[in-house]
Amino acid sequence: MLQSIPLEYYLIISAVIFIIGSIGVITRRNAIIIFMSIELMLNAVNLTLVSFSSFLGDVSGQIFVFFVMSVAAAEAAIGLAIILALFRSKQTIYVDEVNLLKW
Amino acid sequence: MNWYNIVFYLFALIVLVSAAGVVFSRKMMYAAFSLLFTFFGVAGLYVLLNADFIAVTQIMVYIGGILILIIFGVMLTSKFTDLEIKSGTTGTVQYVLAGISTIIVAAALIIMYLNVDWVQNPVPELESTVKPIGILLMTKYFLAFQVAAILLLLAFIGAAKIARRK
């Protein structure tokens, strides 16, 4: 069952998701799209952890995925609150139009 | 080519195509719905990896929580005068540089994944992972579990404080 797909395939899928997410973080300007790309990267790391954990036969890796998910939920709440506060004060969520700290 | 392989390739295709849709789509709502398919596809891959607890947690936390928050964020941060909620990108130079650097990282990762001889134990037959995860959370990782609970509480209080009108 599990062995019919080698471990490397899962790892390559997660690497490709991570790379797509990092392209999004680098090239997009919209803060919410950047946010979604960060979620993609977190998902890729979770997929790596789960595939290692399953092929090792040890559930400890899935505990770490659980903690990563809880931190991701906290990050989503805080991040969207910051984006909303930003939109309220600057009327934009494009990260290159927010240059208060630029000199 | 048995059913397991067919389902694996189907989920892999869904995940990769919709992940590309998140990053490259012009409209923000399309990106949010692509993210929905990505989360479902990753949950399916978790099921194929015998991680049932994590798959259900993925659907509940990511789709039921984070994705709804993101869609609310898209709704609340769009100007209602323009119905086409679009999002811009950077110039070509940034695209080229980002492409080159990410391709280098991707090549390094994939070459490493294919060349390392990973430790793999013989997998026991299908059984639920809920019970061992619950036992580990209540014994070995109990402190981390409680700290995660406090972190979530603080995050939600902070989010309410930041997002509130003055």
PDB file of C-alpha atoms in Angstrom:
ATOM      1  CA  MET A   1       0.000   0.000   0.000  1.00  0.00           C
ATOM      2  CA  LEU A   2       2.238   2.778   1.299  1.00  0.00           C
ATOM      3  CA  GLN A   3       5.299   1.399  -0.437  1.00  0.00           C
ATOM      4  CA  SER A   4       3.748   1.493  -3.900  1.00  0.00           C
ATOM      5  CA  ILE A   5       4.702   5.188  -4.078  1.00  0.00           C
ATOM      6  CA  PRO A   6       8.311   5.896  -3.072  1.00  0.00           C
ATOM      7  CA  LEU A   7       9.082   8.474  -0.399  1.00  0.00           C
ATOM      8  CA  GLU A   8      10.924  10.644  -2.892  1.00  0.00           C
ATOM      9  CA  TYR A   9       7.720  11.411  -4.841  1.00  0.00           C
ATOM     10  CA  TYR A  10       6.061  12.924  -1.772  1.00  0.00           C
ATOM     11  CA  LEU A  11       9.218  14.892  -0.997  1.00  0.00           C
ATOM     12  CA  ILE A  12       9.425  16.240  -4.548  1.00  0.00           C
ATOM     13  CA  ILE A  13       5.762  17.292  -4.472  1.00  0.00           C
ATOM     14  CA  SER A  14       6.335  19.157  -1.228  1.00  0.00           C
ATOM     15  CA  ALA A  15       9.500  20.776  -2.613  1.00  0.00           C
ATOM     16  CA  VAL A  16       7.588  21.985  -5.662  1.00  0.00           C
ATOM     17  CA  ILE A  17       4.775  23.409  -3.481  1.00  0.00           C
ATOM     18  CA  PHE A  18       7.376  25.172  -1.344  1.00  0.00           C
ATOM     19  CA  ILE A  19       9.037  26.655  -4.409  1.00  0.00           C
ATOM     20  CA  ILE A  20       5.710  27.849  -5.843  1.00  0.00           C
ATOM     21  CA  GLY A  21       4.934  29.472  -2.501  1.00  0.00           C
ATOM     22  CA  SER A  22       8.309  31.186  -2.351  1.00  0.00           C
ATOM     23  CA  ILE A  23       7.834  32.518  -5.895  1.00  0.00           C
ATOM     24  CA  GLY A  24       4.552  33.986  -4.695  1.00  0.00           C
ATOM     25  CA  VAL A  25       6.178  35.604  -1.671  1.00  0.00           C
ATOM     26  CA  ILE A  26       8.921  37.114  -3.826  1.00  0.00           C
ATOM     27  CA  THR A  27       6.964  38.344  -6.828  1.00  0.00           C
ATOM     28  CA  ARG A  28       3.476  39.317  -5.663  1.00  0.00           C
ATOM     29  CA  ARG A  29       2.748  42.702  -4.125  1.00  0.00           C
ATOM     30  CA  ASN A  30      -0.657  42.039  -2.606  1.00  0.00           C
ATOM     31  CA  ALA A  31      -0.312  41.306   1.107  1.00  0.00           C
ATOM     32  CA  ILE A  32      -3.102  38.733   1.145  1.00  0.00           C
ATOM     33  CA  ILE A  33      -1.609  36.812  -1.784  1.00  0.00           C
ATOM     34  CA  ILE A  34       1.752  36.833   0.040  1.00  0.00           C
ATOM     35  CA  PHE A  35      -0.131  35.501   3.038  1.00  0.00           C
ATOM     36  CA  MET A  36      -1.646  32.642   1.009  1.00  0.00           C
ATOM     37  CA  SER A  37       1.807  31.829  -0.360  1.00  0.00           C
ATOM     38  CA  ILE A  38       3.136  31.572   3.194  1.00  0.00           C
ATOM     39  CA  GLU A  39       0.329  29.126   3.961  1.00  0.00           C
ATOM     40  CA  LEU A  40       1.382  27.111   0.901  1.00  0.00           C
ATOM     41  CA  MET A  41       4.964  26.968   2.177  1.00  0.00           C
ATOM     42  CA  LEU A  42       3.783  25.845   5.623  1.00  0.00           C
ATOM     43  CA  ASN A  43       1.703  23.136   3.971  1.00  0.00           C
ATOM     44  CA  ALA A  44       4.718  21.940   2.009  1.00  0.00           C
ATOM     45  CA  VAL A  45       6.777  21.624   5.183  1.00  0.00           C
ATOM     46  CA  ASN A  46       3.898  19.775   6.860  1.00  0.00           C
ATOM     47  CA  LEU A  47       3.714  17.359   3.942  1.00  0.00           C
ATOM     48  CA  THR A  48       7.448  16.650   4.261  1.00  0.00           C
ATOM     49  CA  LEU A  49       7.111  15.993   7.987  1.00  0.00           C
ATOM     50  CA  VAL A  50       4.128  13.675   7.531  1.00  0.00           C
ATOM     51  CA  SER A  51       5.767  11.686   4.753  1.00  0.00           C
ATOM     52  CA  PHE A  52       8.957  11.184   6.764  1.00  0.00           C
ATOM     53  CA  SER A  53       6.888  10.248   9.802  1.00  0.00           C
ATOM     54  CA  SER A  54       4.816   7.691   7.889  1.00  0.00           C
ATOM     55  CA  PHE A  55       7.733   6.062   6.148  1.00  0.00           C
ATOM     56  CA  LEU A  56       9.659   5.921   9.430  1.00  0.00           C
ATOM     57  CA  GLY A  57       6.680   4.363  11.214  1.00  0.00           C
ATOM     58  CA  ASP A  58       6.859   6.912  14.034  1.00  0.00           C
ATOM     59  CA  VAL A  59       3.984   9.289  14.828  1.00  0.00           C
ATOM     60  CA  SER A  60       6.169  11.897  16.543  1.00  0.00           C
ATOM     61  CA  GLY A  61       6.534  13.759  13.253  1.00  0.00           C
ATOM     62  CA  GLN A  62       2.777  14.190  13.084  1.00  0.00           C
ATOM     63  CA  ILE A  63       2.822  15.840  16.523  1.00  0.00           C
ATOM     64  CA  PHE A  64       5.100  18.496  15.072  1.00  0.00           C
ATOM     65  CA  VAL A  65       2.681  18.961  12.175  1.00  0.00           C
ATOM     66  CA  PHE A  66      -0.035  19.528  14.758  1.00  0.00           C
ATOM     67  CA  PHE A  67       2.026  22.250  16.433  1.00  0.00           C
ATOM     68  CA  VAL A  68       2.891  23.828  13.084  1.00  0.00           C
ATOM     69  CA  MET A  69      -0.835  23.965  12.336  1.00  0.00           C
ATOM     70  CA  SER A  70      -1.620  25.677  15.631  1.00  0.00           C
ATOM     71  CA  VAL A  71       1.119  28.243  15.048  1.00  0.00           C
ATOM     72  CA  ALA A  72      -0.205  28.737  11.502  1.00  0.00           C
ATOM     73  CA  ALA A  73      -3.673  29.426  12.899  1.00  0.00           C
ATOM     74  CA  ALA A  74      -2.245  32.014  15.302  1.00  0.00           C
ATOM     75  CA  GLU A  75      -0.236  33.525  12.462  1.00  0.00           C
ATOM     76  CA  ALA A  76      -3.332  33.710  10.242  1.00  0.00           C
ATOM     77  CA  ALA A  77      -5.327  35.554  12.901  1.00  0.00           C
ATOM     78  CA  ILE A  78      -2.562  38.040  13.710  1.00  0.00           C
ATOM     79  CA  GLY A  79      -1.525  38.521  10.084  1.00  0.00           C
ATOM     80  CA  LEU A  80      -5.019  39.255   8.842  1.00  0.00           C
ATOM     81  CA  ALA A  81      -5.611  41.618  11.762  1.00  0.00           C
ATOM     82  CA  ILE A  82      -2.444  43.492  10.798  1.00  0.00           C
ATOM     83  CA  ILE A  83      -3.525  43.582   7.146  1.00  0.00           C
ATOM     84  CA  LEU A  84      -6.933  44.942   8.160  1.00  0.00           C
ATOM     85  CA  ALA A  85      -5.347  47.618  10.350  1.00  0.00           C
ATOM     86  CA  LEU A  86      -3.018  48.489   7.465  1.00  0.00           C
ATOM     87  CA  PHE A  87      -5.934  48.782   5.063  1.00  0.00           C
ATOM     88  CA  ARG A  88      -7.783  50.980   7.496  1.00  0.00           C
ATOM     89  CA  SER A  89      -4.930  53.435   7.875  1.00  0.00           C
ATOM     90  CA  LYS A  90      -3.379  53.413   4.375  1.00  0.00           C
ATOM     91  CA  GLN A  91      -6.343  52.335   2.173  1.00  0.00           C
ATOM     92  CA  THR A  92      -4.082  49.824   0.416  1.00  0.00           C
ATOM     93  CA  ILE A  93      -2.678  46.368   0.974  1.00  0.00           C
ATOM     94  CA  TYR A  94       0.000  46.563  -1.709  1.00  0.00           C
ATOM     95  CA  VAL A  95       3.241  46.096   0.145  1.00  0.00           C
ATOM     96  CA  ASP A  96       5.268  48.465  -2.024  1.00  0.00           C
ATOM     97  CA  GLU A  97       2.897  51.331  -1.329  1.00  0.00           C
ATOM     98  CA  VAL A  98       3.467  50.931   2.382  1.00  0.00           C
ATOM     99  CA  ASN A  99       6.803  52.688   2.816  1.00  0.00           C
ATOM    100  CA  LEU A 100       6.568  54.262   6.241  1.00  0.00           C
ATOM    101  CA  LEU A 101       9.790  52.576   7.379  1.00  0.00           C
ATOM    102  CA  LYS A 102      11.657  53.164   4.124  1.00  0.00           C
ATOM    103  CA  TRP A 103      14.381  55.825   3.994  1.00  0.00           C
TER     104      TRP A 103
ATOM    105  CA  MET B   1      -0.934   0.723 -11.942  1.00  0.00           C
ATOM    106  CA  ASN B   2      -3.304   0.087  -9.069  1.00  0.00           C
ATOM    107  CA  TRP B   3      -5.868   2.419  -7.532  1.00  0.00           C
ATOM    108  CA  TYR B   4      -3.418   3.701  -4.942  1.00  0.00           C
ATOM    109  CA  ASN B   5      -1.106   5.047  -7.629  1.00  0.00           C
ATOM    110  CA  ILE B   6      -3.963   6.557  -9.637  1.00  0.00           C
ATOM    111  CA  VAL B   7      -5.299   8.381  -6.571  1.00  0.00           C
ATOM    112  CA  PHE B   8      -1.805   9.570  -5.675  1.00  0.00           C
ATOM    113  CA  TYR B   9      -1.165  11.059  -9.101  1.00  0.00           C
ATOM    114  CA  LEU B  10      -4.632  12.634  -9.131  1.00  0.00           C
ATOM    115  CA  PHE B  11      -4.039  14.357  -5.788  1.00  0.00           C
ATOM    116  CA  ALA B  12      -0.537  15.389  -6.826  1.00  0.00           C
ATOM    117  CA  LEU B  13      -1.929  16.976  -9.985  1.00  0.00           C
ATOM    118  CA  ILE B  14      -4.666  18.792  -8.038  1.00  0.00           C
ATOM    119  CA  VAL B  15      -2.166  20.105  -5.498  1.00  0.00           C
ATOM    120  CA  LEU B  16       0.397  21.331  -8.002  1.00  0.00           C
ATOM    121  CA  VAL B  17      -2.070  22.934 -10.422  1.00  0.00           C
ATOM    122  CA  SER B  18      -4.031  24.696  -7.696  1.00  0.00           C
ATOM    123  CA  ALA B  19      -0.834  25.827  -5.919  1.00  0.00           C
ATOM    124  CA  ALA B  20       0.221  27.445  -9.187  1.00  0.00           C
ATOM    125  CA  GLY B  21      -3.259  28.954  -9.390  1.00  0.00           C
ATOM    126  CA  VAL B  22      -2.852  30.564  -5.982  1.00  0.00           C
ATOM    127  CA  VAL B  23       0.325  32.330  -6.982  1.00  0.00           C
ATOM    128  CA  PHE B  24      -0.325  33.196 -10.626  1.00  0.00           C
ATOM    129  CA  SER B  25      -4.024  34.075 -10.765  1.00  0.00           C
ATOM    130  CA  ARG B  26      -4.910  37.720 -11.259  1.00  0.00           C
ATOM    131  CA  LYS B  27      -8.049  37.812  -9.153  1.00  0.00           C
ATOM    132  CA  MET B  28      -7.836  37.361  -5.421  1.00  0.00           C
ATOM    133  CA  MET B  29     -10.994  35.284  -5.084  1.00  0.00           C
ATOM    134  CA  TYR B  30      -9.678  32.805  -7.656  1.00  0.00           C
ATOM    135  CA  ALA B  31      -6.482  32.560  -5.624  1.00  0.00           C
ATOM    136  CA  ALA B  32      -8.499  31.911  -2.457  1.00  0.00           C
ATOM    137  CA  PHE B  33     -10.510  29.140  -4.134  1.00  0.00           C
ATOM    138  CA  SER B  34      -7.334  27.604  -5.585  1.00  0.00           C
ATOM    139  CA  LEU B  35      -6.007  27.559  -2.040  1.00  0.00           C
ATOM    140  CA  LEU B  36      -9.104  25.555  -1.059  1.00  0.00           C
ATOM    141  CA  PHE B  37      -8.215  22.875  -3.625  1.00  0.00           C
ATOM    142  CA  THR B  38      -4.594  22.865  -2.493  1.00  0.00           C
ATOM    143  CA  PHE B  39      -5.604  22.268   1.112  1.00  0.00           C
ATOM    144  CA  PHE B  40      -7.982  19.466   0.076  1.00  0.00           C
ATOM    145  CA  GLY B  41      -5.309  17.862  -2.081  1.00  0.00           C
ATOM    146  CA  VAL B  42      -2.736  17.967   0.713  1.00  0.00           C
ATOM    147  CA  ALA B  43      -5.328  16.432   3.051  1.00  0.00           C
ATOM    148  CA  GLY B  44      -5.804  13.648   0.500  1.00  0.00           C
ATOM    149  CA  LEU B  45      -2.054  13.059   0.388  1.00  0.00           C
ATOM    150  CA  TYR B  46      -2.086  12.817   4.201  1.00  0.00           C
ATOM    151  CA  VAL B  47      -4.753  10.119   3.954  1.00  0.00           C
ATOM    152  CA  LEU B  48      -2.602   8.235   1.455  1.00  0.00           C
ATOM    153  CA  LEU B  49       0.267   8.496   3.951  1.00  0.00           C
ATOM    154  CA  ASN B  50      -1.853   6.794   6.670  1.00  0.00           C
ATOM    155  CA  ALA B  51      -2.047  10.045   8.669  1.00  0.00           C
ATOM    156  CA  ASP B  52      -5.776  10.189   9.305  1.00  0.00           C
ATOM    157  CA  PHE B  53      -5.675  12.504  12.322  1.00  0.00           C
ATOM    158  CA  ILE B  54      -3.536  15.048  10.520  1.00  0.00           C
ATOM    159  CA  ALA B  55      -5.758  14.868   7.427  1.00  0.00           C
ATOM    160  CA  VAL B  56      -8.888  15.679   9.436  1.00  0.00           C
ATOM    161  CA  THR B  57      -7.037  18.396  11.351  1.00  0.00           C
ATOM    162  CA  GLN B  58      -5.896  19.870   8.045  1.00  0.00           C
ATOM    163  CA  ILE B  59      -9.464  20.088   6.789  1.00  0.00           C
ATOM    164  CA  MET B  60     -10.773  21.521  10.060  1.00  0.00           C
ATOM    165  CA  VAL B  61      -8.009  24.028  10.784  1.00  0.00           C
ATOM    166  CA  TYR B  62      -6.962  25.114   7.310  1.00  0.00           C
ATOM    167  CA  ILE B  63     -10.206  24.949   5.366  1.00  0.00           C
ATOM    168  CA  GLY B  64     -12.576  25.622   8.236  1.00  0.00           C
ATOM    169  CA  GLY B  65     -10.489  28.296   9.883  1.00  0.00           C
ATOM    170  CA  ILE B  66      -7.641  29.849   7.971  1.00  0.00           C
ATOM    171  CA  LEU B  67      -9.276  29.841   4.543  1.00  0.00           C
ATOM    172  CA  ILE B  68     -12.442  31.459   5.915  1.00  0.00           C
ATOM    173  CA  LEU B  69     -10.280  34.105   7.598  1.00  0.00           C
ATOM    174  CA  ILE B  70      -8.453  34.729   4.318  1.00  0.00           C
ATOM    175  CA  ILE B  71     -11.715  35.068   2.376  1.00  0.00           C
ATOM    176  CA  PHE B  72     -12.951  37.533   5.006  1.00  0.00           C
ATOM    177  CA  GLY B  73      -9.671  39.386   4.583  1.00  0.00           C
ATOM    178  CA  VAL B  74     -10.167  39.539   0.804  1.00  0.00           C
ATOM    179  CA  MET B  75     -13.681  40.831   1.344  1.00  0.00           C
ATOM    180  CA  LEU B  76     -12.784  43.434   3.967  1.00  0.00           C
ATOM    181  CA  THR B  77      -9.729  44.843   2.233  1.00  0.00           C
ATOM    182  CA  SER B  78     -11.239  45.360  -1.210  1.00  0.00           C
ATOM    183  CA  LYS B  79     -12.615  48.676  -2.269  1.00  0.00           C
ATOM    184  CA  PHE B  80     -16.230  48.066  -3.073  1.00  0.00           C
ATOM    185  CA  THR B  81     -16.214  50.477  -5.980  1.00  0.00           C
ATOM    186  CA  ASP B  82     -14.224  48.169  -8.234  1.00  0.00           C
ATOM    187  CA  LEU B  83     -15.825  44.771  -8.567  1.00  0.00           C
ATOM    188  CA  GLU B  84     -12.778  43.198 -10.162  1.00  0.00           C
ATOM    189  CA  ILE B  85     -10.594  42.504  -7.178  1.00  0.00           C
ATOM    190  CA  LYS B  86      -7.239  42.314  -8.862  1.00  0.00           C
ATOM    191  CA  SER B  87      -3.750  42.239  -7.517  1.00  0.00           C
ATOM    192  CA  GLY B  88      -0.663  43.435  -9.263  1.00  0.00           C
ATOM    193  CA  THR B  89       2.783  41.946  -9.600  1.00  0.00           C
ATOM    194  CA  THR B  90       6.274  43.278  -9.760  1.00  0.00           C
ATOM    195  CA  GLY B  91       8.268  43.939 -12.895  1.00  0.00           C
ATOM    196  CA  THR B  92      10.064  41.547 -15.202  1.00  0.00           C
ATOM    197  CA  VAL B  93      13.445  41.971 -13.519  1.00  0.00           C
ATOM    198  CA  GLN B  94      12.066  40.726 -10.241  1.00  0.00           C
ATOM    199  CA  TYR B  95      10.346  37.850 -12.046  1.00  0.00           C
ATOM    200  CA  VAL B  96      13.582  36.756 -13.700  1.00  0.00           C
ATOM    201  CA  LEU B  97      15.605  37.032 -10.499  1.00  0.00           C
ATOM    202  CA  ALA B  98      12.923  35.205  -8.509  1.00  0.00           C
ATOM    203  CA  GLY B  99      12.744  32.496 -11.154  1.00  0.00           C
ATOM    204  CA  ILE B 100      16.490  31.958 -11.204  1.00  0.00           C
ATOM    205  CA  SER B 101      16.888  31.861  -7.426  1.00  0.00           C
ATOM    206  CA  THR B 102      13.903  29.580  -6.844  1.00  0.00           C
ATOM    207  CA  ILE B 103      14.967  27.215  -9.622  1.00  0.00           C
ATOM    208  CA  ILE B 104      18.373  26.928  -7.966  1.00  0.00           C
ATOM    209  CA  VAL B 105      16.746  26.158  -4.606  1.00  0.00           C
ATOM    210  CA  ALA B 106      14.338  23.680  -6.215  1.00  0.00           C
ATOM    211  CA  ALA B 107      17.131  21.878  -8.053  1.00  0.00           C
ATOM    212  CA  ALA B 108      19.209  21.646  -4.874  1.00  0.00           C
ATOM    213  CA  LEU B 109      16.254  20.274  -2.884  1.00  0.00           C
ATOM    214  CA  ILE B 110      15.225  17.701  -5.490  1.00  0.00           C
ATOM    215  CA  ILE B 111      18.792  16.500  -6.102  1.00  0.00           C
ATOM    216  CA  MET B 112      19.250  16.116  -2.353  1.00  0.00           C
ATOM    217  CA  TYR B 113      15.945  14.239  -2.010  1.00  0.00           C
ATOM    218  CA  LEU B 114      16.841  11.838  -4.795  1.00  0.00           C
ATOM    219  CA  ASN B 115      20.404  11.159  -3.686  1.00  0.00           C
ATOM    220  CA  VAL B 116      20.113  10.719   0.068  1.00  0.00           C
ATOM    221  CA  ASP B 117      19.446   7.178   1.223  1.00  0.00           C
ATOM    222  CA  TRP B 118      16.553   7.856   3.591  1.00  0.00           C
ATOM    223  CA  VAL B 119      15.969   5.618   6.594  1.00  0.00           C
ATOM    224  CA  GLN B 120      12.723   3.734   6.014  1.00  0.00           C
ATOM    225  CA  ASN B 121      11.264   1.260   8.427  1.00  0.00           C
ATOM    226  CA  PRO B 122       8.800  -1.406   7.336  1.00  0.00           C
ATOM    227  CA  VAL B 123       5.402   0.183   7.781  1.00  0.00           C
ATOM    228  CA  PRO B 124       2.955  -1.618  10.048  1.00  0.00           C
ATOM    229  CA  GLU B 125      -0.456  -2.389   8.611  1.00  0.00           C
ATOM    230  CA  LEU B 126      -3.162   0.241   8.520  1.00  0.00           C
ATOM    231  CA  GLU B 127      -4.244   1.443  11.886  1.00  0.00           C
ATOM    232  CA  SER B 128      -5.551   4.739  13.227  1.00  0.00           C
ATOM    233  CA  THR B 129      -2.934   7.226  14.386  1.00  0.00           C
ATOM    234  CA  VAL B 130      -5.364   9.045  16.695  1.00  0.00           C
ATOM    235  CA  LYS B 131      -4.591   6.940  19.754  1.00  0.00           C
ATOM    236  CA  PRO B 132      -0.758   7.131  19.635  1.00  0.00           C
ATOM    237  CA  ILE B 133      -0.917  10.869  18.889  1.00  0.00           C
ATOM    238  CA  GLY B 134      -3.273  11.419  21.819  1.00  0.00           C
ATOM    239  CA  ILE B 135      -1.032   9.446  24.155  1.00  0.00           C
ATOM    240  CA  LEU B 136       2.055  11.355  23.011  1.00  0.00           C
ATOM    241  CA  LEU B 137       0.301  14.722  23.396  1.00  0.00           C
ATOM    242  CA  MET B 138      -0.721  13.899  26.942  1.00  0.00           C
ATOM    243  CA  THR B 139       2.631  12.479  28.042  1.00  0.00           C
ATOM    244  CA  LYS B 140       5.804  13.425  26.190  1.00  0.00           C
ATOM    245  CA  TYR B 141       4.649  16.635  24.514  1.00  0.00           C
ATOM    246  CA  PHE B 142       2.296  17.816  27.272  1.00  0.00           C
ATOM    247  CA  LEU B 143       4.188  21.038  28.006  1.00  0.00           C
ATOM    248  CA  ALA B 144       4.354  21.956  24.314  1.00  0.00           C
ATOM    249  CA  PHE B 145       0.634  21.246  24.011  1.00  0.00           C
ATOM    250  CA  GLN B 146      -0.190  23.633  26.850  1.00  0.00           C
ATOM    251  CA  VAL B 147       2.181  26.282  25.495  1.00  0.00           C
ATOM    252  CA  ALA B 148       0.459  26.001  22.095  1.00  0.00           C
ATOM    253  CA  ALA B 149      -2.900  26.531  23.807  1.00  0.00           C
ATOM    254  CA  ILE B 150      -1.634  29.676  25.557  1.00  0.00           C
ATOM    255  CA  LEU B 151      -0.086  30.880  22.284  1.00  0.00           C
ATOM    256  CA  LEU B 152      -3.432  30.523  20.506  1.00  0.00           C
ATOM    257  CA  LEU B 153      -5.229  32.380  23.295  1.00  0.00           C
ATOM    258  CA  LEU B 154      -2.737  35.248  23.195  1.00  0.00           C
ATOM    259  CA  ALA B 155      -2.873  35.348  19.392  1.00  0.00           C
ATOM    260  CA  PHE B 156      -6.637  35.662  19.352  1.00  0.00           C
ATOM    261  CA  ILE B 157      -6.649  38.374  22.014  1.00  0.00           C
ATOM    262  CA  GLY B 158      -3.942  40.220  20.086  1.00  0.00           C
ATOM    263  CA  ALA B 159      -5.790  39.836  16.778  1.00  0.00           C
ATOM    264  CA  ALA B 160      -8.977  41.250  18.291  1.00  0.00           C
ATOM    265  CA  LYS B 161      -7.004  44.138  19.786  1.00  0.00           C
ATOM    266  CA  ILE B 162      -5.204  44.966  16.527  1.00  0.00           C
ATOM    267  CA  ALA B 163      -8.193  44.666  14.200  1.00  0.00           C
ATOM    268  CA  ARG B 164     -10.562  46.639  16.422  1.00  0.00           C
ATOM    269  CA  ARG B 165     -11.539  50.154  15.531  1.00  0.00           C
ATOM    270  CA  LYS B 166     -10.190  52.731  17.924  1.00  0.00           C
TER     271      LYS B 166
END
